[in-house]
Amino acid sequence: MSRRLVLCTLLLVALNACSLIKPWHQNGLDLYLLAPQHGPTPALYQQKLNLIANGDERQVLVALKIDTSKIKLRALLPTGQSLYSIEYDGKTISEQNIANVALPAEEILAMLQFALWPSHILYKTYDASEHWQIEETQEYRLLSYNGKSKLRVDFVSKDTIHLTNYSHQYEVNVETLEYKKL
């Protein structure tokens, strides 16, 4: 099979994965993006994300760089070709949609932050509104609004987390392939 045909096929698979997720601003409240300076230890994460929606599962690779000044997330095809990138400095978001697809990168970034940021920052951010509740144990974090579950993070193992977005009815399995402190 020609190289171009393989590349086109992989691109179509990735685009199809993005279409599995319902428009994310229609059902419920947006999650907060958290300031990078209050985040975890500066690090570079190489992760494999399996998006599960409507009974289908698709895979995207993610490079996530967190330091005290900004967060960078780049979504890639399994071949390494860039699909989408997002950069957040605590005030401004810049996005580059290379494949011109509807991908909830901002929401996935907020979900990853909810999983990675220290508990006291989450409580401070979400408790600013009396309607948010956070339930937390060693095994999971659950974010609710007015008693209705919005987001759950299950800490499956040292390198694997499972995110459930109840508002938009999809799940993301996140496997950290490489972690490097900066």
CSV table of C-alpha atoms in Angstrom, one decimal:
chain,number,residue,atom,x,y,z
A,1,MET,CA,0.0,0.0,0.0
A,2,SER,CA,1.4,3.4,-0.9
A,3,ARG,CA,2.6,5.7,1.9
A,4,ARG,CA,0.1,8.4,0.9
A,5,LEU,CA,-2.8,5.9,1.2
A,6,VAL,CA,-1.7,4.8,4.6
A,7,LEU,CA,-1.4,8.4,5.8
A,8,CYS,CA,-4.8,9.3,4.4
A,9,THR,CA,-6.4,6.2,6.0
A,10,LEU,CA,-4.8,7.1,9.4
A,11,LEU,CA,-6.0,10.7,9.1
A,12,LEU,CA,-9.5,9.5,8.4
A,13,VAL,CA,-9.5,7.2,11.4
A,14,ALA,CA,-8.4,10.1,13.6
A,15,LEU,CA,-11.0,12.5,12.2
A,16,ASN,CA,-13.6,9.8,12.7
A,17,ALA,CA,-12.5,9.5,16.4
A,18,CYS,CA,-13.1,13.2,16.9
A,19,SER,CA,-16.6,13.0,15.5
A,20,LEU,CA,-17.6,10.4,18.2
A,21,ILE,CA,-17.7,13.1,20.8
A,22,LYS,CA,-20.9,15.3,21.0
A,23,PRO,CA,-20.4,19.0,20.9
A,24,TRP,CA,-18.9,19.7,24.3
A,25,HIS,CA,-20.4,23.2,25.0
A,26,GLN,CA,-24.1,22.0,24.6
A,27,ASN,CA,-24.6,19.8,27.6
A,28,GLY,CA,-23.8,21.5,30.9
A,29,LEU,CA,-21.0,23.6,32.3
A,30,ASP,CA,-17.5,24.0,31.1
A,31,LEU,CA,-14.7,22.8,33.3
A,32,TYR,CA,-12.2,25.4,34.5
A,33,LEU,CA,-8.7,25.7,33.0
A,34,LEU,CA,-6.3,26.1,35.9
A,35,ALA,CA,-3.2,28.3,36.1
A,36,PRO,CA,0.1,26.5,35.2
A,37,GLN,CA,2.0,28.1,38.1
A,38,HIS,CA,-0.2,26.2,40.6
A,39,GLY,CA,0.1,22.9,38.8
A,40,PRO,CA,2.2,19.8,39.5
A,41,THR,CA,6.0,19.6,39.2
A,42,PRO,CA,7.1,20.8,35.7
A,43,ALA,CA,7.2,17.8,33.4
A,44,LEU,CA,6.8,16.4,30.0
A,45,TYR,CA,4.2,13.6,29.5
A,46,GLN,CA,3.9,11.4,26.4
A,47,GLN,CA,0.5,9.8,26.6
A,48,LYS,CA,-1.8,7.5,24.7
A,49,LEU,CA,-5.5,8.5,24.9
A,50,ASN,CA,-8.2,6.1,24.0
A,51,LEU,CA,-11.5,8.0,23.5
A,52,ILE,CA,-14.6,5.9,24.0
A,53,ALA,CA,-18.0,7.3,22.9
A,54,ASN,CA,-21.1,5.8,21.4
A,55,GLY,CA,-19.6,2.3,21.7
A,56,ASP,CA,-16.6,3.2,19.5
A,57,GLU,CA,-13.0,3.6,20.6
A,58,ARG,CA,-10.3,5.7,18.9
A,59,GLN,CA,-6.7,6.4,19.8
A,60,VAL,CA,-4.8,9.7,19.9
A,61,LEU,CA,-1.3,10.3,21.1
A,62,VAL,CA,-0.7,13.4,23.3
A,63,ALA,CA,2.4,15.3,24.2
A,64,LEU,CA,1.7,17.4,27.3
A,65,LYS,CA,4.3,19.8,28.7
A,66,ILE,CA,3.6,21.5,32.0
A,67,ASP,CA,5.8,24.2,33.5
A,68,THR,CA,5.3,27.2,35.7
A,69,SER,CA,4.6,29.6,32.9
A,70,LYS,CA,2.4,27.6,30.4
A,71,ILE,CA,0.9,24.3,29.4
A,72,LYS,CA,1.2,22.9,25.9
A,73,LEU,CA,-0.8,20.0,24.6
A,74,ARG,CA,-0.3,18.5,21.2
A,75,ALA,CA,-2.6,15.8,19.8
A,76,LEU,CA,-0.9,13.4,17.3
A,77,LEU,CA,-1.9,10.5,15.1
A,78,PRO,CA,-0.3,7.2,16.0
A,79,THR,CA,2.1,8.0,13.1
A,80,GLY,CA,3.3,11.2,14.9
A,81,GLN,CA,1.5,13.6,12.5
A,82,SER,CA,0.2,16.6,14.4
A,83,LEU,CA,-3.6,17.1,14.5
A,84,TYR,CA,-4.1,19.8,17.1
A,85,SER,CA,-2.2,21.9,19.6
A,86,ILE,CA,-3.3,24.1,22.4
A,87,GLU,CA,-1.2,26.4,24.6
A,88,TYR,CA,-2.4,28.0,27.8
A,89,ASP,CA,-0.5,30.5,30.0
A,90,GLY,CA,-3.1,31.0,32.7
A,91,LYS,CA,-4.8,33.8,30.9
A,92,THR,CA,-4.8,33.2,27.1
A,93,ILE,CA,-5.4,30.1,25.1
A,94,SER,CA,-3.9,29.7,21.7
A,95,GLU,CA,-5.0,26.9,19.5
A,96,GLN,CA,-3.8,25.5,16.2
A,97,ASN,CA,-6.2,23.1,14.5
A,98,ILE,CA,-3.9,21.5,11.9
A,99,ALA,CA,-6.4,18.9,10.7
A,100,ASN,CA,-9.4,21.3,10.9
A,101,VAL,CA,-11.4,18.9,13.1
A,102,ALA,CA,-13.8,19.5,16.0
A,103,LEU,CA,-11.7,18.1,18.9
A,104,PRO,CA,-12.5,19.1,22.5
A,105,ALA,CA,-8.8,19.8,23.2
A,106,GLU,CA,-9.6,22.5,25.7
A,107,GLU,CA,-12.0,20.2,27.6
A,108,ILE,CA,-9.5,17.3,27.5
A,109,LEU,CA,-6.8,19.7,28.8
A,110,ALA,CA,-9.2,20.8,31.7
A,111,MET,CA,-9.9,17.1,32.4
A,112,LEU,CA,-6.2,16.3,32.6
A,113,GLN,CA,-5.6,19.2,34.9
A,114,PHE,CA,-8.4,18.0,37.2
A,115,ALA,CA,-6.5,14.7,37.3
A,116,LEU,CA,-3.0,16.2,37.8
A,117,TRP,CA,-3.3,19.4,39.8
A,118,PRO,CA,-3.0,19.4,43.6
A,119,SER,CA,-6.2,18.9,45.5
A,120,HIS,CA,-6.0,22.2,47.4
A,121,ILE,CA,-6.0,24.1,44.0
A,122,LEU,CA,-9.0,22.1,42.8
A,123,TYR,CA,-10.9,22.8,46.0
A,124,LYS,CA,-10.0,26.5,45.9
A,125,THR,CA,-11.1,26.8,42.2
A,126,TYR,CA,-14.3,24.8,42.3
A,127,ASP,CA,-15.4,25.8,45.8
A,128,ALA,CA,-15.5,29.4,44.6
A,129,SER,CA,-18.9,28.5,43.5
A,130,GLU,CA,-21.2,26.9,46.1
A,131,HIS,CA,-22.7,24.7,43.4
A,132,TRP,CA,-19.5,22.6,42.8
A,133,GLN,CA,-18.6,19.6,44.9
A,134,ILE,CA,-15.4,17.5,44.9
A,135,GLU,CA,-15.3,14.0,46.4
A,136,GLU,CA,-11.8,12.5,46.6
A,137,THR,CA,-10.1,9.3,47.7
A,138,GLN,CA,-6.8,7.6,46.9
A,139,GLU,CA,-8.5,5.8,44.0
A,140,TYR,CA,-10.6,8.6,42.4
A,141,ARG,CA,-11.7,12.2,42.2
A,142,LEU,CA,-15.4,13.1,41.4
A,143,LEU,CA,-16.6,16.6,40.4
A,144,SER,CA,-20.3,17.3,40.7
A,145,TYR,CA,-22.4,20.4,40.1
A,146,ASN,CA,-25.6,20.7,42.1
A,147,GLY,CA,-25.3,17.1,43.1
A,148,LYS,CA,-25.0,15.8,39.5
A,149,SER,CA,-21.8,14.1,38.5
A,150,LYS,CA,-19.8,15.9,35.8
A,151,LEU,CA,-16.3,14.4,35.8
A,152,ARG,CA,-14.7,11.4,37.4
A,153,VAL,CA,-11.0,10.5,37.4
A,154,ASP,CA,-10.1,7.0,38.4
A,155,PHE,CA,-6.4,6.4,39.3
A,156,VAL,CA,-6.1,2.9,37.8
A,157,SER,CA,-2.4,2.5,38.3
A,158,LYS,CA,0.8,4.7,38.5
A,159,ASP,CA,0.7,5.3,34.7
A,160,THR,CA,-3.0,4.9,33.9
A,161,ILE,CA,-6.0,7.0,34.6
A,162,HIS,CA,-9.6,6.7,33.4
A,163,LEU,CA,-11.6,9.9,32.8
A,164,THR,CA,-15.4,9.8,32.6
A,165,ASN,CA,-17.1,12.9,31.3
A,166,TYR,CA,-20.8,12.5,32.3
A,167,SER,CA,-22.0,15.7,30.8
A,168,HIS,CA,-20.8,14.8,27.3
A,169,GLN,CA,-21.1,11.0,27.6
A,170,TYR,CA,-17.6,9.9,26.8
A,171,GLU,CA,-14.6,8.3,28.5
A,172,VAL,CA,-10.9,8.7,28.0
A,173,ASN,CA,-8.3,6.1,29.1
A,174,VAL,CA,-5.0,7.9,29.6
A,175,GLU,CA,-1.8,5.8,29.6
A,176,THR,CA,1.4,7.7,30.4
A,177,LEU,CA,4.1,6.2,28.1
A,178,GLU,CA,6.8,8.5,29.2
A,179,TYR,CA,7.2,11.0,32.1
A,180,LYS,CA,10.2,13.3,32.4
A,181,LYS,CA,10.6,16.0,35.0
A,182,LEU,CA,11.8,19.3,33.6
